Short mmCIF file of C-alpha atoms in Angstrom, two decimals:
data_model
loop_
_atom_site.label_atom_id
_atom_site.label_comp_id
_atom_site.label_asym_id
_atom_site.label_seq_id
_atom_site.Cartn_x
_atom_site.Cartn_y
_atom_site.Cartn_z
CA MET A 1274 71.95 144.21 127.87
CA SER A 1275 71.90 145.64 131.40
CA ASP A 1276 68.74 146.81 133.12
CA ILE A 1277 69.81 150.44 132.90
CA THR A 1278 70.44 150.08 129.15
CA ARG A 1279 67.00 148.50 128.65
CA LEU A 1280 65.41 151.32 130.67
CA ARG A 1281 67.11 154.01 128.63
CA SER A 1282 66.20 152.30 125.36
CA ALA A 1283 62.54 152.13 126.37
CA LEU A 1284 62.49 155.77 127.45
CA PHE A 1285 64.11 157.00 124.26
CA ALA A 1286 61.76 154.87 122.15
CA THR A 1287 58.83 156.49 123.96
CA LEU A 1288 60.33 159.93 123.41
CA ASP A 1289 60.71 159.17 119.69
CA ASP A 1290 57.05 158.07 119.55
CA LEU A 1291 56.00 161.33 121.21
CA ARG A 1292 57.95 163.38 118.67
CA ASP A 1293 56.58 161.51 115.63
CA PRO A 1294 53.44 163.33 114.46
CA ALA A 1295 52.34 160.25 112.50
CA LYS A 1296 52.11 158.17 115.69
CA THR A 1297 49.49 158.53 118.35
CA ILE A 1298 50.29 157.49 121.87
CA ASP A 1299 47.94 157.43 124.84
CA LEU A 1300 48.76 160.19 127.32
CA ASP A 1301 47.97 157.94 130.30
CA ARG A 1302 50.46 155.38 128.95
CA VAL A 1303 53.16 158.07 128.62
CA LYS A 1304 52.51 159.18 132.21
CA ALA A 1305 52.76 155.58 133.44
CA ILE A 1306 56.04 155.04 131.58
CA ASN A 1307 57.41 158.31 132.98
CA GLU A 1308 56.39 157.43 136.55
CA THR A 1309 57.89 153.94 136.28
CA ALA A 1310 61.15 155.34 134.91
CA LYS A 1311 61.25 157.88 137.75
CA ASN A 1312 60.79 155.13 140.33
CA ILE A 1313 63.52 152.98 138.76
CA THR A 1314 65.86 155.97 138.67
CA ASP A 1315 65.09 156.74 142.32
CA THR A 1316 66.03 153.19 143.31
CA ALA A 1317 69.34 153.61 141.46
CA LYS A 1318 69.98 156.82 143.43
CA VAL A 1319 69.31 154.95 146.67
CA GLU A 1320 71.77 152.25 145.61
CA VAL A 1321 74.46 154.83 144.79
CA ASN A 1322 73.94 156.49 148.18
CA PHE A 1323 74.12 153.09 149.92
CA LEU A 1324 77.43 152.33 148.17
CA ARG A 1325 78.77 155.77 149.10
CA VAL A 1326 77.79 155.46 152.78
CA THR A 1327 78.90 151.85 153.31
CA GLY A 1328 81.95 151.97 151.06
CA ALA A 1329 80.82 148.75 149.39
CA ALA A 1330 82.43 147.92 146.06
CA GLU A 1331 79.31 146.40 144.45
CA GLY A 1332 75.59 146.86 144.69
CA SER A 1333 72.69 144.83 143.34
CA GLY A 1334 74.02 144.79 139.78
CA PHE A 1335 71.44 147.25 138.45
CA ILE A 1336 74.23 149.76 137.93
CA PRO A 1337 77.13 148.05 136.16
CA THR A 1338 80.33 147.96 138.20
CA TYR A 1339 83.12 150.05 136.76
CA LYS A 1340 86.61 148.76 137.41
CA PRO A 1341 89.11 151.10 135.82
CA ALA A 1342 92.46 149.81 134.68
CA LEU A 1343 95.26 151.01 136.87
CA PRO A 1344 97.44 153.40 134.89
CA GLY A 1345 100.99 152.20 134.63
CA GLY A 1346 100.23 149.28 136.94
CA THR A 1347 102.32 146.16 136.59
CA SER A 1348 101.94 142.90 138.41
CA GLU A 1349 103.80 139.68 139.03
CA SER A 1350 102.68 136.38 140.54
CA GLN A 1351 104.75 134.04 142.68
CA SER A 1352 103.97 130.53 143.85
CA THR A 1353 104.18 130.05 147.60
CA ALA A 1354 103.98 126.97 149.82
CA THR A 1355 100.29 127.64 150.46
CA GLY A 1356 99.10 129.20 147.19
CA THR A 1357 99.88 132.24 145.06
CA LYS A 1358 101.12 135.72 145.91
CA THR A 1359 100.38 138.53 143.43
CA ILE A 1360 102.21 141.83 143.70
CA GLU A 1361 100.68 144.81 141.87
CA HIS A 1362 102.52 148.11 141.56
CA VAL A 1363 99.87 150.81 141.62
CA PRO A 1364 100.18 154.58 141.72
CA GLY A 1365 101.22 155.52 145.21
CA GLY A 1366 102.07 152.05 146.47
CA THR A 1367 102.02 148.29 146.17
CA LYS A 1368 99.08 145.89 146.53
CA ILE A 1369 99.84 142.32 147.60
CA THR A 1370 97.17 139.61 147.30
CA HIS A 1371 97.54 136.12 148.74
CA ARG A 1372 95.39 133.30 147.31
CA LEU A 1373 95.31 130.03 149.23
CA LYS A 1374 95.13 126.69 147.44
#
């Protein structure tokens, strides 16, 4: 389970406890949970902005990396004298990757 999934689960569990009239929950505890969640969310926003500004493909791992499948993309691999050459046909062009032995 990712950190963001754990955070959301904890927040929704707290929300359920608040809605249940049979349960009593300390208001100071609810405020602390809310403030912690806000701080965690703010750090995620900073990470997203960092990725946007730098153009980096991955961050700290807090936000899971999404790698969409390329629609209609096909690929083929060829052995070369120094390793492997992979040719991927992607929308709008071709991507060639060379892997050395």
